[in-house]
Structure formats: C-alpha cells, structure tokens
Amino acid sequence: MNEVSAYVADGEQDAEATVRPKRLAEFIAQHRVRDQLDLLLRGAMGRGTPPDHILLSGPPGLGKTTLANIVAAELGSGIRVTSGPAIERSGDLAAILTSLATGDVLFIDEIHRIAKPAEELLYSAMEDFRVDVVVGKGPGATAIPLDVEPFTLVGATTRSGLLTGPMRDRFGFVAHLDFYAAADLEALLHRSARILGVPITEEGAVEIAGRSRGTPRIANRLLRRVRDYAEVRGDGTVTLATAREALTVYDVDALGLDRLDRAVLRALVDSFKGGPVGLSTLAVAVGEQPDTVEEVCEPFLVRAGLLARTPRGRVATDAAWTHLGRTPPAGSNAPADLFGSDQRFP
Ligand SMILES: Nc1ncnc2c1ncn2[C@@H]1O[C@H](COP(=O)(O)OP(=O)(O)OP(=O)(O)O)[C@@H](O)[C@H]1O
Ligand SMILES: [Mg+2]
C-alpha cells in the first residue's frame, strides 16, 4: 500500500467509525432485535449479573459488530475483540478468557470459523466459567482448571448454519439481522449525512437507499462516493441528479447490484444457460472464492429474487434474465430459495 492509499483507507475507516451508532437508541430499524436486546440487557443489569451469551447472525454489513460494541457500551463494560480465524490454538483462547475482568464482553467475530479444540474450550468457559488448560504432552499431560470471571460472549456469524449444535445451544439469545427496508436506509442516510456534514435532499436519500442492497454499510459507502461527486462536480449537495450520476460512474445499477453481483448473474445466464450450476464452478467463472460468492453476493441476489439455490445448483430466475436485458428461455422458472440461506449446496 503506498502512502496515498494508506491515507485514503484510514480516512474511510474514520468516516465509518464516526457514523457507527454507539448506543442502542441510535441503532436504526431492526426493532425486534433492539427490543429483545434492550430487555436482555436491562434484566441483567437489574440483577447485577452479566447477561446471557449473545449470538448475532446475518449477512455482512447489517450491524453485527456495531451491536456487539453497543452491548458493551450499554452495560458499561469493557470489550475484548477477536475472531474465529484468529484463534488458532486453544491456548490463545485460554489466555484471552483468563484475562477477562468480571462483566467484560468478549466479542468473537466469524465465530463459525473457530478451530475445534478452541471451540471445546469455549463451551466450558461459556457454561461453567472455567477452562481446563492442558500442560505437557502424552501420558504425562495434566489438565489445570482455571477460573474465568463471569463474562458475556457476543458471537457474530454470517453463516449461522455452519455453527455446531452444542455451540448454538450455549447462546441464551440469538438475533438474526435481516436486510433493511428502503425507508430505514433513508433514515440511516439522513443520520450519516448529518454527522458527516453533507447536505442531502429527500430524493437524494431515496435514490441512494434504493441502491444499497438493503445494507447499512453499503448505504454509508455510497453516500461517501456521492458526496465526492457532489463536491467535485456539483455544489456539494447530494441530490437526485448527483446521486444518479455518481452511481453510474461507480457502476452501481438501479437495483444496487455491483460489478461482482452482475458478473455472477451474467455467468449464470451466459455461460451456463441460466443454470443449475454448482457454487464452485460459478465462483471459478467469476474469478472469486466460493465463500465470497456465497456469503457476500448470494444472500441479496436470493432476497431480490434474481437467483435461486436448488439442490442441483444455482439457477437464474426470469427476473435475472430480464434485469440483464435478455429474454428468459421459455418454460424456465426457477423456484425460490427452497432451503434457506444457511444450507451449503454443491
Ligand atoms: N442499524 C444501524 N443503524 C445505523 N448504522 C448502522 C446500522 N447497522 C449498521 N450500521 C452501519 O453500517 C456499518 C457496518 O456495520 P457492521 O460493521 O456492524 O456490520 P457487520 O454486520 O459487523 O458486518 P460484517 O459481517 O462484514 O462484519 C457500520 O459502520 C455502521 O455505521
Ligand atoms: Mg463485523
């Protein structure tokens, strides 16, 4: 990374951090999850005990990390942040767990990717607030039990279907975050614009919200791109016209599909006659990792009714053909997502 791009990346992250809600009351929409969390946190605070462990699941960019931080802020407790892939050995996890203070929040992002031995260690920490640390190898190995201060685990996952049963069972509260309605994203855009000091019109917000794939992170990112455009080519105000022109420059189409989304649909329609085609074949065709296609693109394409997952593979719906400006083949009509988004298909 050269100096300029490092500077730009930092600036973007700062902007993301500034607009990130710090308290539950600032968290837009997701009323059910907010209500449930509010009860959980208040109940626990009233009793003076740490709340049950919390699992947050849902597609990228919907607010899992934000909520984890909010939980700690509402409780007034410290937060330790780590992620499944970062915990390679159970010793790493034991070190984190034994260093927690009473009431701390331990946030484990991508918890479905935690290594098996660490996962087993986590079970006893979650349930009994103790861990057995094994010292030595072979017949001479001994397990030393260590106490863990009462803590609250907040796990986040984009793939709750990949969590093991025992893991899932140990969470007292599971929140599933869903894509945001356009009206909620409009409210979010007005809030972010106010914080960033960007003037935005009603229509400007509607336009950006409609192209944000139901995702707060994308809405905030598009707002920053349109702001650039408005400042450089307009008078600085985000309007319907600047939003449309800017989003055309950045290759975001009317449904909010980006380059990769369209590449997936195009590959399905052009190279595989609409499918069905297996996930890995499709991923190779667009030059991406299967996980990226499955976790980043597909949830929204399924939600938008453009792609269906079937036991035989991915299928483009008639709407996908039409969106690409093609005529759907006669007799085609893909079924909806028959098995929910967490199932892994070939
Ligand atoms: N309900 C909300 N209200 C306001 N802003 C939100 C809300 N949800 C998310 N955001 C914004 O969207 C951005 C992305 O959210 P966050 O990082 O919490 O997503 P995530 O679910 O953790 O994504 P990932 O799975 O990629 O880690 C945040 O910086 C925050 O500003
Ligand atoms: Mg996150």
GROMACS .gro file of C-alpha atoms and ligand atoms in nm:
model
  378
    1MET     CA    1   0.000   0.000   0.000
    2ASN     CA    2   0.152   0.338  -0.090
    3GLU     CA    3   0.120   0.641   0.132
    4VAL     CA    4  -0.169   0.793  -0.054
    5SER     CA    5  -0.387   0.483  -0.046
    6ALA     CA    6  -0.300   0.425   0.319
    7TYR     CA    7  -0.418   0.776   0.391
    8VAL     CA    8  -0.737   0.723   0.193
    9ALA     CA    9  -0.809   0.389   0.363
   10ASP     CA   10  -0.762   0.548   0.706
   11GLY     CA   11  -0.990   0.835   0.612
   12GLU     CA   12  -1.260   0.594   0.500
   13GLN     CA   13  -1.233   0.394   0.820
   14ASP     CA   14  -1.256   0.711   1.024
   15ALA     CA   15  -1.572   0.805   0.836
   16GLU     CA   16  -1.713   0.458   0.902
   17ALA     CA   17  -1.627   0.485   1.272
   18THR     CA   18  -1.781   0.833   1.306
   19VAL     CA   19  -2.119   0.723   1.173
   20ARG     CA   20  -2.127   0.394   1.365
   21PRO     CA   21  -2.401   0.416   1.631
   22LYS     CA   22  -2.265   0.391   1.985
   23ARG     CA   23  -2.588   0.325   2.176
   24LEU     CA   24  -2.896   0.111   2.119
   25ALA     CA   25  -3.118   0.416   2.079
   26GLU     CA   26  -2.911   0.534   1.781
   27PHE     CA   27  -2.927   0.196   1.609
   28ILE     CA   28  -3.169   0.235   1.317
   29ALA     CA   29  -3.451  -0.013   1.249
   30GLN     CA   30  -3.427  -0.386   1.344
   31HIS     CA   31  -3.688  -0.301   1.607
   32ARG     CA   32  -3.749  -0.656   1.716
   33VAL     CA   33  -3.382  -0.730   1.778
   34ARG     CA   34  -3.340  -0.395   1.951
   35ASP     CA   35  -3.636  -0.458   2.180
   36GLN     CA   36  -3.521  -0.806   2.269
   37LEU     CA   37  -3.167  -0.688   2.338
   38ASP     CA   38  -3.293  -0.399   2.545
   39LEU     CA   39  -3.489  -0.639   2.768
   40LEU     CA   40  -3.198  -0.879   2.796
   41LEU     CA   41  -2.953  -0.607   2.895
   42ARG     CA   42  -3.182  -0.427   3.136
   43GLY     CA   43  -3.289  -0.751   3.301
   44ALA     CA   44  -2.929  -0.849   3.361
   45MET     CA   45  -2.826  -0.504   3.480
   46GLY     CA   46  -3.119  -0.501   3.722
   47ARG     CA   47  -2.994  -0.829   3.870
   48GLY     CA   48  -2.636  -0.712   3.865
   49THR     CA   49  -2.518  -1.012   3.664
   50PRO     CA   50  -2.366  -1.032   3.316
   51PRO     CA   51  -2.634  -1.109   3.055
   52ASP     CA   52  -2.658  -1.441   2.872
   53HIS     CA   53  -2.430  -1.503   2.578
   54ILE     CA   54  -2.549  -1.341   2.257
   55LEU     CA   55  -2.524  -1.468   1.901
   56LEU     CA   56  -2.568  -1.221   1.615
   57SER     CA   57  -2.618  -1.367   1.271
   58GLY     CA   58  -2.683  -1.219   0.931
   59PRO     CA   59  -2.521  -1.111   0.604
   60PRO     CA   60  -2.220  -0.875   0.604
   61GLY     CA   61  -2.266  -0.505   0.682
   62LEU     CA   62  -2.600  -0.524   0.869
   63GLY     CA   63  -2.465  -0.419   1.206
   64LYS     CA   64  -2.329  -0.720   1.396
   65THR     CA   65  -2.000  -0.558   1.501
   66THR     CA   66  -2.190  -0.238   1.577
   67LEU     CA   67  -2.432  -0.423   1.806
   68ALA     CA   68  -2.152  -0.606   1.985
   69ASN     CA   69  -1.995  -0.271   2.073
   70ILE     CA   70  -2.333  -0.134   2.172
   71VAL     CA   71  -2.388  -0.424   2.412
   72ALA     CA   72  -2.064  -0.337   2.592
   73ALA     CA   73  -2.146   0.035   2.592
   74GLU     CA   74  -2.496  -0.021   2.732
   75LEU     CA   75  -2.357  -0.246   3.005
   76GLY     CA   76  -2.077  -0.001   3.072
   77SER     CA   77  -1.830  -0.285   3.050
   78GLY     CA   78  -1.505  -0.347   2.870
   79ILE     CA   79  -1.493  -0.530   2.539
   80ARG     CA   80  -1.228  -0.766   2.402
   81VAL     CA   81  -1.242  -0.825   2.031
   82THR     CA   82  -1.113  -1.126   1.844
   83SER     CA   83  -1.228  -1.350   1.561
   84GLY     CA   84  -1.269  -1.720   1.489
   85PRO     CA   85  -0.985  -1.740   1.236
   86ALA     CA   86  -0.750  -1.551   1.472
   87ILE     CA   87  -0.784  -1.817   1.740
   88GLU     CA   88  -0.560  -2.086   1.604
   89ARG     CA   89  -0.477  -2.274   1.923
   90SER     CA   90  -0.691  -2.328   2.230
   91GLY     CA   91  -0.407  -2.174   2.434
   92ASP     CA   92  -0.468  -1.842   2.256
   93LEU     CA   93  -0.829  -1.851   2.367
   94ALA     CA   94  -0.744  -1.962   2.722
   95ALA     CA   95  -0.513  -1.661   2.754
   96ILE     CA   96  -0.790  -1.425   2.644
   97LEU     CA   97  -1.054  -1.587   2.866
   98THR     CA   98  -0.844  -1.586   3.182
   99SER     CA   99  -0.754  -1.220   3.133
  100LEU     CA  100  -1.118  -1.104   3.122
  101ALA     CA  101  -1.246  -0.886   3.406
  102THR     CA  102  -1.586  -0.954   3.565
  103GLY     CA  103  -1.867  -0.848   3.334
  104ASP     CA  104  -1.647  -0.796   3.028
  105VAL     CA  105  -1.785  -0.857   2.682
  106LEU     CA  106  -1.583  -1.093   2.465
  107PHE     CA  107  -1.667  -1.036   2.100
  108ILE     CA  108  -1.574  -1.320   1.866
  109ASP     CA  109  -1.637  -1.227   1.504
  110GLU     CA  110  -1.682  -1.504   1.245
  111ILE     CA  111  -1.729  -1.746   1.530
  112HIS     CA  112  -1.822  -2.026   1.287
  113ARG     CA  113  -1.458  -2.036   1.181
  114ILE     CA  114  -1.315  -2.110   1.525
  115ALA     CA  115  -1.089  -2.417   1.545
  116LYS     CA  116  -1.240  -2.727   1.705
  117PRO     CA  117  -1.017  -2.754   2.017
  118ALA     CA  118  -1.074  -2.384   2.091
  119GLU     CA  119  -1.447  -2.432   2.043
  120GLU     CA  120  -1.450  -2.709   2.304
  121LEU     CA  121  -1.261  -2.490   2.547
  122LEU     CA  122  -1.513  -2.217   2.486
  123TYR     CA  123  -1.801  -2.449   2.584
  124SER     CA  124  -1.684  -2.488   2.942
  125ALA     CA  125  -1.597  -2.120   2.967
  126MET     CA  126  -1.944  -2.024   2.849
  127GLU     CA  127  -2.123  -2.271   3.072
  128ASP     CA  128  -1.921  -2.302   3.389
  129PHE     CA  129  -1.684  -2.006   3.367
  130ARG     CA  130  -1.381  -2.230   3.387
  131VAL     CA  131  -1.133  -2.376   3.143
  132ASP     CA  132  -0.903  -2.675   3.161
  133VAL     CA  133  -0.564  -2.586   3.028
  134VAL     CA  134  -0.365  -2.892   2.932
  135VAL     CA  135   0.002  -2.875   3.021
  136GLY     CA  136   0.252  -3.119   2.873
  137LYS     CA  137   0.204  -3.394   2.617
  138GLY     CA  138   0.126  -3.765   2.610
  139PRO     CA  139   0.069  -3.970   2.927
  140GLY     CA  140   0.230  -3.704   3.148
  141ALA     CA  141  -0.010  -3.432   3.035
  142THR     CA  142  -0.219  -3.276   3.308
  143ALA     CA  143  -0.522  -3.052   3.290
  144ILE     CA  144  -0.508  -2.747   3.510
  145PRO     CA  145  -0.851  -2.599   3.579
  146LEU     CA  146  -0.856  -2.219   3.570
  147ASP     CA  147  -1.138  -1.991   3.670
  148VAL     CA  148  -1.281  -1.740   3.425
  149GLU     CA  149  -1.458  -1.429   3.554
  150PRO     CA  150  -1.827  -1.417   3.461
  151PHE     CA  151  -1.837  -1.261   3.114
  152THR     CA  152  -2.073  -1.226   2.821
  153LEU     CA  153  -1.975  -1.378   2.491
  154VAL     CA  154  -2.105  -1.199   2.184
  155GLY     CA  155  -2.053  -1.412   1.877
  156ALA     CA  156  -2.111  -1.288   1.524
  157THR     CA  157  -2.154  -1.503   1.217
  158THR     CA  158  -2.254  -1.460   0.858
  159ARG     CA  159  -2.324  -1.833   0.846
  160SER     CA  160  -2.521  -1.948   1.148
  161GLY     CA  161  -2.594  -2.273   0.963
  162LEU     CA  162  -2.228  -2.367   0.997
  163LEU     CA  163  -2.231  -2.341   1.377
  164THR     CA  164  -2.229  -2.670   1.562
  165GLY     CA  165  -2.538  -2.761   1.765
  166PRO     CA  166  -2.357  -2.752   2.102
  167MET     CA  167  -2.220  -2.409   2.018
  168ARG     CA  168  -2.555  -2.267   1.920
  169ASP     CA  169  -2.722  -2.416   2.229
  170ARG     CA  170  -2.492  -2.227   2.460
  171PHE     CA  171  -2.619  -1.888   2.348
  172GLY     CA  172  -2.906  -1.759   2.558
  173PHE     CA  173  -3.012  -1.516   2.288
  174VAL     CA  174  -2.983  -1.543   1.913
  175ALA     CA  175  -3.055  -1.238   1.700
  176HIS     CA  176  -3.091  -1.269   1.328
  177LEU     CA  177  -3.033  -0.944   1.142
  178ASP     CA  178  -3.220  -0.909   0.819
  179PHE     CA  179  -3.176  -0.677   0.521
  180TYR     CA  180  -3.306  -0.323   0.586
  181ALA     CA  181  -3.613  -0.176   0.421
  182ALA     CA  182  -3.552   0.121   0.189
  183ALA     CA  183  -3.725   0.361   0.431
  184ASP     CA  184  -3.491   0.253   0.712
  185LEU     CA  185  -3.188   0.310   0.493
  186GLU     CA  186  -3.319   0.657   0.409
  187ALA     CA  187  -3.333   0.737   0.780
  188LEU     CA  188  -2.983   0.596   0.818
  189LEU     CA  189  -2.853   0.809   0.529
  190HIS     CA  190  -3.001   1.126   0.676
  191ARG     CA  191  -2.835   1.044   1.008
  192SER     CA  192  -2.496   0.972   0.850
  193ALA     CA  193  -2.517   1.280   0.627
  194ARG     CA  194  -2.589   1.495   0.933
  195ILE     CA  195  -2.290   1.352   1.118
  196LEU     CA  196  -2.060   1.395   0.817
  197GLY     CA  197  -2.194   1.744   0.746
  198VAL     CA  198  -2.317   1.654   0.398
  199PRO     CA  199  -2.631   1.834   0.274
  200ILE     CA  200  -2.869   1.578   0.125
  201THR     CA  201  -3.216   1.611  -0.027
  202GLU     CA  202  -3.507   1.375   0.035
  203GLU     CA  203  -3.487   1.242  -0.322
  204GLY     CA  204  -3.111   1.204  -0.299
  205ALA     CA  205  -3.153   0.980   0.006
  206VAL     CA  206  -3.430   0.779  -0.162
  207GLU     CA  207  -3.209   0.716  -0.463
  208ILE     CA  208  -2.908   0.600  -0.262
  209ALA     CA  209  -3.123   0.390  -0.027
  210GLY     CA  210  -3.279   0.209  -0.322
  211ARG     CA  211  -2.939   0.106  -0.449
  212SER     CA  212  -2.785  -0.004  -0.121
  213ARG     CA  213  -2.878  -0.374  -0.130
  214GLY     CA  214  -3.064  -0.340   0.199
  215THR     CA  215  -2.727  -0.295   0.371
  216PRO     CA  216  -2.621  -0.006   0.602
  217ARG     CA  217  -2.251  -0.043   0.523
  218ILE     CA  218  -2.324  -0.008   0.151
  219ALA     CA  219  -2.558   0.288   0.209
  220ASN     CA  220  -2.284   0.468   0.403
  221ARG     CA  221  -2.024   0.383   0.138
  222LEU     CA  222  -2.243   0.505  -0.148
  223LEU     CA  223  -2.315   0.823   0.044
  224ARG     CA  224  -1.941   0.893   0.062
  225ARG     CA  225  -1.900   0.826  -0.310
  226VAL     CA  226  -2.191   1.053  -0.400
  227ARG     CA  227  -2.056   1.320  -0.166
  228ASP     CA  228  -1.725   1.313  -0.357
  229TYR     CA  229  -1.912   1.355  -0.681
  230ALA     CA  230  -2.133   1.633  -0.544
  231GLU     CA  231  -1.831   1.821  -0.411
  232VAL     CA  232  -1.620   1.785  -0.724
  233ARG     CA  233  -1.882   1.818  -0.998
  234GLY     CA  234  -2.174   1.988  -0.820
  235ASP     CA  235  -2.234   2.235  -0.540
  236GLY     CA  236  -2.176   1.982  -0.262
  237THR     CA  237  -2.539   1.890  -0.207
  238VAL     CA  238  -2.643   1.529  -0.257
  239THR     CA  239  -2.947   1.546  -0.484
  240LEU     CA  240  -3.133   1.300  -0.704
  241ALA     CA  241  -2.926   1.409  -1.003
  242THR     CA  242  -2.585   1.390  -0.831
  243ALA     CA  243  -2.679   1.053  -0.679
  244ARG     CA  244  -2.778   0.910  -1.019
  245GLU     CA  245  -2.473   1.044  -1.200
  246ALA     CA  246  -2.230   0.939  -0.926
  247LEU     CA  247  -2.373   0.588  -0.900
  248THR     CA  248  -2.344   0.548  -1.276
  249VAL     CA  249  -1.978   0.648  -1.253
  250TYR     CA  250  -1.928   0.389  -0.977
  251ASP     CA  251  -2.106   0.116  -1.169
  252VAL     CA  252  -2.389   0.064  -0.922
  253ASP     CA  253  -2.704  -0.026  -1.115
  254ALA     CA  254  -3.068   0.053  -1.044
  255LEU     CA  255  -3.109  -0.246  -0.811
  256GLY     CA  256  -2.782  -0.166  -0.639
  257LEU     CA  257  -2.603  -0.463  -0.791
  258ASP     CA  258  -2.231  -0.408  -0.815
  259ARG     CA  259  -1.979  -0.550  -1.057
  260LEU     CA  260  -1.948  -0.887  -0.883
  261ASP     CA  261  -2.323  -0.935  -0.846
  262ARG     CA  262  -2.369  -0.871  -1.215
  263ALA     CA  263  -2.074  -1.091  -1.304
  264VAL     CA  264  -2.239  -1.377  -1.114
  265LEU     CA  265  -2.572  -1.325  -1.289
  266ARG     CA  266  -2.406  -1.286  -1.629
  267ALA     CA  267  -2.201  -1.602  -1.584
  268LEU     CA  268  -2.515  -1.791  -1.482
  269VAL     CA  269  -2.715  -1.666  -1.778
  270ASP     CA  270  -2.447  -1.652  -2.049
  271SER     CA  271  -2.210  -1.934  -1.964
  272PHE     CA  272  -2.450  -2.179  -1.802
  273LYS     CA  273  -2.778  -2.102  -1.980
  274GLY     CA  274  -2.936  -1.996  -1.651
  275GLY     CA  275  -2.815  -2.299  -1.454
  276PRO     CA  276  -2.838  -2.505  -1.247
  277VAL     CA  277  -2.467  -2.480  -1.181
  278GLY     CA  278  -2.261  -2.570  -0.875
  279LEU     CA  279  -2.127  -2.298  -0.646
  280SER     CA  280  -1.759  -2.372  -0.708
  281THR     CA  281  -1.800  -2.377  -1.086
  282LEU     CA  282  -1.983  -2.047  -1.070
  283ALA     CA  283  -1.715  -1.897  -0.843
  284VAL     CA  284  -1.438  -2.002  -1.085
  285ALA     CA  285  -1.631  -1.843  -1.372
  286VAL     CA  286  -1.626  -1.505  -1.196
  287GLY     CA  287  -1.276  -1.547  -1.052
  288GLU     CA  288  -1.382  -1.536  -0.688
  289GLN     CA  289  -1.369  -1.760  -0.384
  290PRO     CA  290  -1.683  -1.974  -0.339
  291ASP     CA  291  -1.723  -1.830   0.013
  292THR     CA  292  -1.730  -1.475  -0.121
  293VAL     CA  293  -1.992  -1.560  -0.379
  294GLU     CA  294  -2.197  -1.748  -0.122
  295GLU     CA  295  -2.171  -1.508   0.170
  296VAL     CA  296  -2.141  -1.168   0.003
  297CYS     CA  297  -2.336  -1.189  -0.325
  298GLU     CA  298  -2.592  -1.460  -0.290
  299PRO     CA  299  -2.796  -1.356   0.014
  300PHE     CA  300  -2.900  -1.038  -0.159
  301LEU     CA  301  -2.945  -1.193  -0.505
  302VAL     CA  302  -3.172  -1.455  -0.346
  303ARG     CA  303  -3.354  -1.190  -0.149
  304ALA     CA  304  -3.402  -0.979  -0.464
  305GLY     CA  305  -3.549  -1.282  -0.642
  306LEU     CA  306  -3.270  -1.294  -0.902
  307LEU     CA  307  -3.104  -1.618  -0.804
  308ALA     CA  308  -3.231  -1.940  -0.653
  309ARG     CA  309  -3.041  -2.209  -0.470
  310THR     CA  310  -3.163  -2.557  -0.553
  311PRO     CA  311  -3.024  -2.900  -0.462
  312ARG     CA  312  -2.881  -2.922  -0.813
  313GLY     CA  313  -2.710  -2.583  -0.802
  314ARG     CA  314  -2.766  -2.216  -0.861
  315VAL     CA  315  -3.035  -2.103  -1.102
  316ALA     CA  316  -3.103  -1.761  -1.258
  317THR     CA  317  -3.466  -1.660  -1.222
  318ASP     CA  318  -3.665  -1.498  -1.502
  319ALA     CA  319  -3.614  -1.167  -1.322
  320ALA     CA  320  -3.238  -1.209  -1.358
  321TRP     CA  321  -3.264  -1.258  -1.735
  322THR     CA  322  -3.488  -0.954  -1.760
  323HIS     CA  323  -3.258  -0.744  -1.539
  324LEU     CA  324  -2.969  -0.820  -1.775
  325GLY     CA  325  -3.188  -0.720  -2.070
  326ARG     CA  326  -3.231  -1.076  -2.200
  327THR     CA  327  -3.540  -1.278  -2.272
  328PRO     CA  328  -3.584  -1.566  -2.029
  329PRO     CA  329  -3.592  -1.905  -2.204
  330ALA     CA  330  -3.943  -2.046  -2.249
  331GLY     CA  331  -4.063  -2.266  -1.967
  332SER     CA  332  -3.793  -2.158  -1.726
  333ASN     CA  333  -3.895  -2.052  -1.385
  334ALA     CA  334  -3.668  -2.109  -1.101
  335PRO     CA  335  -3.812  -2.196  -0.765
  336ALA     CA  336  -3.737  -1.968  -0.473
  337ASP     CA  337  -3.466  -2.043  -0.221
  338LEU     CA  338  -3.601  -2.379  -0.113
  339PHE     CA  339  -3.373  -2.449   0.174
  340GLY     CA  340  -3.299  -2.118   0.345
  341SER     CA  341  -2.977  -1.933   0.303
  342ASP     CA  342  -2.770  -2.128   0.551
  343GLN     CA  343  -2.764  -2.457   0.369
  344ARG     CA  344  -2.447  -2.531   0.181
  345PHE     CA  345  -2.506  -2.668  -0.166
  346PRO     CA  346  -2.258  -2.800  -0.420
  347LIG     N1  347  -2.889  -0.019   1.248
  347LIG     C1  348  -2.789   0.065   1.211
  347LIG     N2  349  -2.803   0.197   1.227
  347LIG     C2  350  -2.706   0.280   1.186
  347LIG     N3  351  -2.592   0.241   1.127
  347LIG     C3  352  -2.573   0.110   1.108
  347LIG     C4  353  -2.670   0.016   1.150
  347LIG     N4  354  -2.624  -0.107   1.119
  347LIG     C5  355  -2.505  -0.090   1.062
  347LIG     N5  356  -2.473   0.041   1.055
  347LIG     C6  357  -2.353   0.097   0.991
  347LIG     O1  358  -2.306   0.003   0.897
  347LIG     C7  359  -2.168  -0.022   0.914
  347LIG     C8  360  -2.145  -0.171   0.905
  347LIG     O2  361  -2.197  -0.235   1.018
  347LIG     P1  362  -2.116  -0.351   1.095
  347LIG     O3  363  -1.969  -0.331   1.079
  347LIG     O4  364  -2.168  -0.355   1.233
  347LIG     O5  365  -2.163  -0.476   1.012
  347LIG     P2  366  -2.134  -0.630   1.036
  347LIG     O6  367  -2.267  -0.697   1.044
  347LIG     O7  368  -2.042  -0.647   1.151
  347LIG     O8  369  -2.062  -0.674   0.902
  347LIG     P3  370  -1.955  -0.792   0.877
  347LIG     O9  371  -2.031  -0.921   0.874
  347LIG    O10  372  -1.899  -0.760   0.742
  347LIG    O11  373  -1.853  -0.783   0.985
  347LIG     C9  374  -2.130   0.037   1.049
  347LIG    O12  375  -2.013   0.114   1.037
  347LIG    C10  376  -2.244   0.126   1.089
  347LIG    O13  377  -2.208   0.260   1.071
  348MG      MG  378  -1.842  -0.706   1.156
   0.00000   0.00000   0.00000
